[in-house]
PDB file of C-alpha atoms in Angstrom:
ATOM      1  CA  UNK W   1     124.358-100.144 152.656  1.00  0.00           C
ATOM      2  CA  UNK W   2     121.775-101.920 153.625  1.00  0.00           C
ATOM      3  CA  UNK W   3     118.290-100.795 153.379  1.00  0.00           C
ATOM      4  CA  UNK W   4     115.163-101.704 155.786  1.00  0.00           C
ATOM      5  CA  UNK W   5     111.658-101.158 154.753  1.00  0.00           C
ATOM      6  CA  UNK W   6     108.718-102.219 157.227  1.00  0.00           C
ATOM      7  CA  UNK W   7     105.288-102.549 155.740  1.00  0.00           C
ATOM      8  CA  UNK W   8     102.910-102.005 158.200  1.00  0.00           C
ATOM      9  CA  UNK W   9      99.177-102.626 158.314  1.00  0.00           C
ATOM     10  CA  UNK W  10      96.653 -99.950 159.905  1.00  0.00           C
ATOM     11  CA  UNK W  11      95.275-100.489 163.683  1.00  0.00           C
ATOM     12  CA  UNK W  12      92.323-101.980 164.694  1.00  0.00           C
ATOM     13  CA  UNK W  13      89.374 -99.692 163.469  1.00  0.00           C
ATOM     14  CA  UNK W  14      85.905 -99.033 164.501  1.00  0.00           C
ATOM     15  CA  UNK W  15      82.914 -98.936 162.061  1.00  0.00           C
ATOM     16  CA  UNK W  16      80.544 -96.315 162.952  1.00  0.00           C
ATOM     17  CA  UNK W  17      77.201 -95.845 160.745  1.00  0.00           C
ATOM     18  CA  UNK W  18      77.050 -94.037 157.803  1.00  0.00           C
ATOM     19  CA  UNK W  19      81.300 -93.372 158.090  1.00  0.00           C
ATOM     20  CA  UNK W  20      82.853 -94.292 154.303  1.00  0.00           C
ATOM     21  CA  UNK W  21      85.631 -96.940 154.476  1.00  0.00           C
ATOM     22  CA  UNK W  22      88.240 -94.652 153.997  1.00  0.00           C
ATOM     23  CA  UNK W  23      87.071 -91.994 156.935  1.00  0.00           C
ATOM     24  CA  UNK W  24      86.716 -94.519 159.856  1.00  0.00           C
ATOM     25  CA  UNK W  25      88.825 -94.017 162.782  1.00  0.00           C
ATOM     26  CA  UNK W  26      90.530 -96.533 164.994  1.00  0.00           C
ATOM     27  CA  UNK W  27      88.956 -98.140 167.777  1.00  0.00           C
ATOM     28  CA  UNK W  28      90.702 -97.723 171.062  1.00  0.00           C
ATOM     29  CA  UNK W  29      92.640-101.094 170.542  1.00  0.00           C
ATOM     30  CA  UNK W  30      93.624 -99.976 167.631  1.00  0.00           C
ATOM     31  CA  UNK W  31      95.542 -96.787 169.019  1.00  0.00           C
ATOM     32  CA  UNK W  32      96.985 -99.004 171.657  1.00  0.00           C
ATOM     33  CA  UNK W  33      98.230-101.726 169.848  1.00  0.00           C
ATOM     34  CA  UNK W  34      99.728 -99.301 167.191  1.00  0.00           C
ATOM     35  CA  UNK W  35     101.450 -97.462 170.417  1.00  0.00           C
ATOM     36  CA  UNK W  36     102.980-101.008 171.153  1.00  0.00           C
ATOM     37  CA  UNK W  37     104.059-101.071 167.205  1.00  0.00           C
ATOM     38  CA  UNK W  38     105.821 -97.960 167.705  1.00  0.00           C
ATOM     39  CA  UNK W  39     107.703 -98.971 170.887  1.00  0.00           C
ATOM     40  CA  UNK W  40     108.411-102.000 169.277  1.00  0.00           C
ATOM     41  CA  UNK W  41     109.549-100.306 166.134  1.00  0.00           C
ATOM     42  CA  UNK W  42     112.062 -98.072 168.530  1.00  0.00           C
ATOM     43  CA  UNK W  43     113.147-100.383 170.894  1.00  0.00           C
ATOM     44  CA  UNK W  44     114.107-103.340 167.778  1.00  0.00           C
ATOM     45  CA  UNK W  45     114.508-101.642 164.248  1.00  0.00           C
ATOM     46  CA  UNK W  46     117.022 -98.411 163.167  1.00  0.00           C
ATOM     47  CA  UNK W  47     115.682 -95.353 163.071  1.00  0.00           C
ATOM     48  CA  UNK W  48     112.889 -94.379 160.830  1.00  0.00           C
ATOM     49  CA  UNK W  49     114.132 -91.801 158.127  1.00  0.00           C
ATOM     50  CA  UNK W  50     110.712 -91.227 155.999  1.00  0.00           C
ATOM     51  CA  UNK W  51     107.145 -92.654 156.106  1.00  0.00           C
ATOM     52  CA  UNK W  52     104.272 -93.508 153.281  1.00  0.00           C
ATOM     53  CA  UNK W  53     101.498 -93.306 155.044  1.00  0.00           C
ATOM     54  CA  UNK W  54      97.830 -94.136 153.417  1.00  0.00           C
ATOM     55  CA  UNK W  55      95.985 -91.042 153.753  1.00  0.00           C
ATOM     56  CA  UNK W  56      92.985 -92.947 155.231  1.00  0.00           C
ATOM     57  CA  UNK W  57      91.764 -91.652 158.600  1.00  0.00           C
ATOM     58  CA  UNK W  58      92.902 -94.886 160.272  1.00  0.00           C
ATOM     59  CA  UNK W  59      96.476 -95.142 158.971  1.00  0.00           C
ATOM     60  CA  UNK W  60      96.817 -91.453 160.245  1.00  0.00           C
ATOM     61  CA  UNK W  61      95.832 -91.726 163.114  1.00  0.00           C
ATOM     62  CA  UNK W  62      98.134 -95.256 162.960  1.00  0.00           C
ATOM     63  CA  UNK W  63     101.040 -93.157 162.512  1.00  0.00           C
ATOM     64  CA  UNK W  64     100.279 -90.734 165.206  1.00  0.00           C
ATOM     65  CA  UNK W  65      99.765 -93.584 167.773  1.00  0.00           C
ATOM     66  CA  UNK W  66     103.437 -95.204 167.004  1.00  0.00           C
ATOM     67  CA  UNK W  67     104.747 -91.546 167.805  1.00  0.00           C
ATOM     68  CA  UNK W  68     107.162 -92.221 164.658  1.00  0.00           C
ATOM     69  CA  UNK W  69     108.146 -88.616 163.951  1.00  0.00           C
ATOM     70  CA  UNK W  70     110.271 -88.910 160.792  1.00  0.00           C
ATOM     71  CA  UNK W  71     109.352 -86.918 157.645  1.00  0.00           C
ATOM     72  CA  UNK W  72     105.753 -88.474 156.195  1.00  0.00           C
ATOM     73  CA  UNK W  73     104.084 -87.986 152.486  1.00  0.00           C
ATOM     74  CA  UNK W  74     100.485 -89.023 152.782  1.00  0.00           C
ATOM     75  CA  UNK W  75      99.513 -91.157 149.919  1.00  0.00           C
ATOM     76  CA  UNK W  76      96.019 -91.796 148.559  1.00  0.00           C
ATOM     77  CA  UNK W  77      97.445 -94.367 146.130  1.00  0.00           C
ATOM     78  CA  UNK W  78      98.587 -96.683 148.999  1.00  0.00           C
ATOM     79  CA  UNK W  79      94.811 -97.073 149.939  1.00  0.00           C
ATOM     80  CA  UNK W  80      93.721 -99.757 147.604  1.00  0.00           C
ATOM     81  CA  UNK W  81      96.907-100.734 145.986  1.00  0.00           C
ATOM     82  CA  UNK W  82      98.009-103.953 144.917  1.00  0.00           C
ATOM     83  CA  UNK W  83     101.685-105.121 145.278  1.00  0.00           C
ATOM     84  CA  UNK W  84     103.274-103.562 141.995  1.00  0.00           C
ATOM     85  CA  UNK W  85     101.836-100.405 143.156  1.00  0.00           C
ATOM     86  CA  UNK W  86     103.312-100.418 146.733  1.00  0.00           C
ATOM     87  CA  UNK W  87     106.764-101.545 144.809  1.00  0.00           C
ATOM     88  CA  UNK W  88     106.954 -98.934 142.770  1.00  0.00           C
ATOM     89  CA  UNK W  89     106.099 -96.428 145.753  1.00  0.00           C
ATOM     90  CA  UNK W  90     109.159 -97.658 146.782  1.00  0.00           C
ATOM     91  CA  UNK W  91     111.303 -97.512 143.979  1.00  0.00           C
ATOM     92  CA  UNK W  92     110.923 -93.803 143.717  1.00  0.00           C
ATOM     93  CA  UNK W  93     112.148 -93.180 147.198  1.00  0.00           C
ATOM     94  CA  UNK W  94     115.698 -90.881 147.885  1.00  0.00           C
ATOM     95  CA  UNK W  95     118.744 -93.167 148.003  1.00  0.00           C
ATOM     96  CA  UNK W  96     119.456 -91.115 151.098  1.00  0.00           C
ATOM     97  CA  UNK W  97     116.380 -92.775 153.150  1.00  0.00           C
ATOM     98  CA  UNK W  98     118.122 -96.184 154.840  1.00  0.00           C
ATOM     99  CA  UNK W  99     114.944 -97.099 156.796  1.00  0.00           C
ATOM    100  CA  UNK W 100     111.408 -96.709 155.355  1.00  0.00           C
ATOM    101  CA  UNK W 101     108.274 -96.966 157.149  1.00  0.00           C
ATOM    102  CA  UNK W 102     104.891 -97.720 155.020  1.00  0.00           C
ATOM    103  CA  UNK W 103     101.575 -98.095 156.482  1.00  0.00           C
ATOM    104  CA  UNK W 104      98.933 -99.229 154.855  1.00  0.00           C
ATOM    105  CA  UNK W 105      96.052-101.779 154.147  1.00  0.00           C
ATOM    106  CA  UNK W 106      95.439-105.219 153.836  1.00  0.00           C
ATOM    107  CA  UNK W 107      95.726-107.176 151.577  1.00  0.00           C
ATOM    108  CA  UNK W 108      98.393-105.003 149.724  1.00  0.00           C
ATOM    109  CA  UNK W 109     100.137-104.745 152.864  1.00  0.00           C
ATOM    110  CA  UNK W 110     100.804-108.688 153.102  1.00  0.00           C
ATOM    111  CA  UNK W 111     100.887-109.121 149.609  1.00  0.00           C
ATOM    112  CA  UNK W 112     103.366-106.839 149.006  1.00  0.00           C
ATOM    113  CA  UNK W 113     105.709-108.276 151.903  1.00  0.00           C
ATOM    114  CA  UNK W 114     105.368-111.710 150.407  1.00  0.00           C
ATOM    115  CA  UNK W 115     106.186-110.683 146.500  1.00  0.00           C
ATOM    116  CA  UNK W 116     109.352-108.969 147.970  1.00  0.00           C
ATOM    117  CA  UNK W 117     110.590-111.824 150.442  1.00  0.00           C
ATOM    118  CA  UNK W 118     113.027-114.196 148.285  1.00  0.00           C
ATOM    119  CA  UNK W 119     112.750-116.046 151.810  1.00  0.00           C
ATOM    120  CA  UNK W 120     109.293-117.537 151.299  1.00  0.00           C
ATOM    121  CA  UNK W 121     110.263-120.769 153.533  1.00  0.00           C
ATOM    122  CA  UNK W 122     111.463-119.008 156.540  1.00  0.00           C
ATOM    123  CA  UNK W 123     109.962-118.812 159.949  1.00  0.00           C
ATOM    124  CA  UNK W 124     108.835-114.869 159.512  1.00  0.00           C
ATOM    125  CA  UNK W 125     107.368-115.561 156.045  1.00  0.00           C
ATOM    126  CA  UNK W 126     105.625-118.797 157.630  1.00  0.00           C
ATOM    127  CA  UNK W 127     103.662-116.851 160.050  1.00  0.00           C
ATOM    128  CA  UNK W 128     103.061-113.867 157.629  1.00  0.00           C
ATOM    129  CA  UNK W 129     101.573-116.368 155.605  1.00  0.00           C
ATOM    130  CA  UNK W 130      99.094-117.044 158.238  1.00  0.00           C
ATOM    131  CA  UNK W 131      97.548-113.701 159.035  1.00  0.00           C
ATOM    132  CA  UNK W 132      98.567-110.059 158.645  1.00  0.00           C
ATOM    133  CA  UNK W 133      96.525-108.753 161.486  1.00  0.00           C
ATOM    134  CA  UNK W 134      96.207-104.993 162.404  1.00  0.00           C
ATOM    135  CA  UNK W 135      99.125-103.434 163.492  1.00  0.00           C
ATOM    136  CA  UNK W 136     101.331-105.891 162.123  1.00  0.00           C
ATOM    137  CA  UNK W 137     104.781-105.147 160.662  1.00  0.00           C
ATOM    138  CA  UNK W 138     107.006-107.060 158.223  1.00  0.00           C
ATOM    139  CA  UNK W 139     110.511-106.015 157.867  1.00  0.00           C
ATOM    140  CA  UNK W 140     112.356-106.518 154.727  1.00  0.00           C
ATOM    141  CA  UNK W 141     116.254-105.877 154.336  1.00  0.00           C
ATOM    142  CA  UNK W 142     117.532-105.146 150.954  1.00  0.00           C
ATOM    143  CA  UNK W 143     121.247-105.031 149.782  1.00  0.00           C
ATOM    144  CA  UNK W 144     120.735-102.431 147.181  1.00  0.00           C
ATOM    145  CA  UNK W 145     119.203 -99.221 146.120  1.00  0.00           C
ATOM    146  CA  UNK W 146     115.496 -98.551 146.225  1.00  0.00           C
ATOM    147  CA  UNK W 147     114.602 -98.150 142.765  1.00  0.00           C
ATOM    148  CA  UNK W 148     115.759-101.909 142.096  1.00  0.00           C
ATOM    149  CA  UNK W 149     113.840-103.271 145.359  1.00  0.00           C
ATOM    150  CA  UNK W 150     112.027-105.644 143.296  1.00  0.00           C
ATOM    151  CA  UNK W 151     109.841-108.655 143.740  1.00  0.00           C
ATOM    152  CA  UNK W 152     112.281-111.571 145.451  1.00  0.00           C
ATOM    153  CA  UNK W 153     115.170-109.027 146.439  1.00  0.00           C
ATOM    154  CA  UNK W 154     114.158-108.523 149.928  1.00  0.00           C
ATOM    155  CA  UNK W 155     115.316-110.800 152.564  1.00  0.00           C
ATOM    156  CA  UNK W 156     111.722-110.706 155.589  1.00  0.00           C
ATOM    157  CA  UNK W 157     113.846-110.742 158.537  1.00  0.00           C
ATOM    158  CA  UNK W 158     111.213-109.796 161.321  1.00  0.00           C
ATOM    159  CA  UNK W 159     107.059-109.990 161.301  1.00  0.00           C
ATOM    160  CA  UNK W 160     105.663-108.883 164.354  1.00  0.00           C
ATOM    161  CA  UNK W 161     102.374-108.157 165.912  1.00  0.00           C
ATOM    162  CA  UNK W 162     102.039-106.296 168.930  1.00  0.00           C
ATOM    163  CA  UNK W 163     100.127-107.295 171.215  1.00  0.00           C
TER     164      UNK W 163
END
């Protein structure tokens, strides 16, 4: 069976004074470009069984844009993670869960798409390599189970930004 995980980064968000990094909200282009991620996401990808989401104000309120409804576990360690962090996230998720939504921050968001690609040269890993904007998605396929999704086993079949 083959397994799809899409890494997502946050939306666009605003900055007002005195709000701490991880309690800032999303700007208004931020909710609408993470609408057009999830009509994107439903229109192109299978259906979303679970979601890691960040439990940052702005990849909440991410998630509530793209109207993905599946089941969601709110992570504070996605906030600041770093690659082997976000990999082992997934490792420990249900061999029942086919698609797998995680949204998140940069850079672990682009970093971690890039450690699991073993397609570094393609034309989806060339523009990933460019810029991981807001709202971005990478989608990795796998050929096996979760817990041995590890670094080169993915194959990044789609990056998108919507826009």
């Amino acid at each position: 069976m083959v397994r799809t995980l899409i890494l997502m980064r946050h939306g666009k968000s605003s900055y007002p004074p005195g709000v701490d990094d991880h309690e800032r909200p999303l700007a208004p282009r931020g909710r609408r470009e993470a609408g057009l991620a999830g009509d994107w996401l439903r229109d192109t990808q299978p259906p979303i069984d679970a979601v890691r989401c960040s439990d940052s104000v702005r990849t909440r309120e991410t998630l509530a844009a793209t109207g993905i409804t599946a089941p969601v576990e709110y992570e504070r360690s996605i906030y600041d993670a770093p690659p082997h962090a976000l990999i082992d996230l997934v490792q420990l998720v249900d061999d029942d869960v086919q698609t797998l939504l995680v949204i998140g921050h940069a850079p672990g968001m682009p970093w971690t798409a890039w450690e699991l690609a073993a397609n570094r040269d393609s034309a989806p890993a060339t523009e990933l390599s460019r810029k991981f904007p807001t709202s971005a998605l990478a989608v990795l396929e796998f050929d096996r189970p979760w817990v041995r999704a590890d670094p080169g086993t993915g194959e990044l079949v789609r990056f998108h930004v919507p826009r």
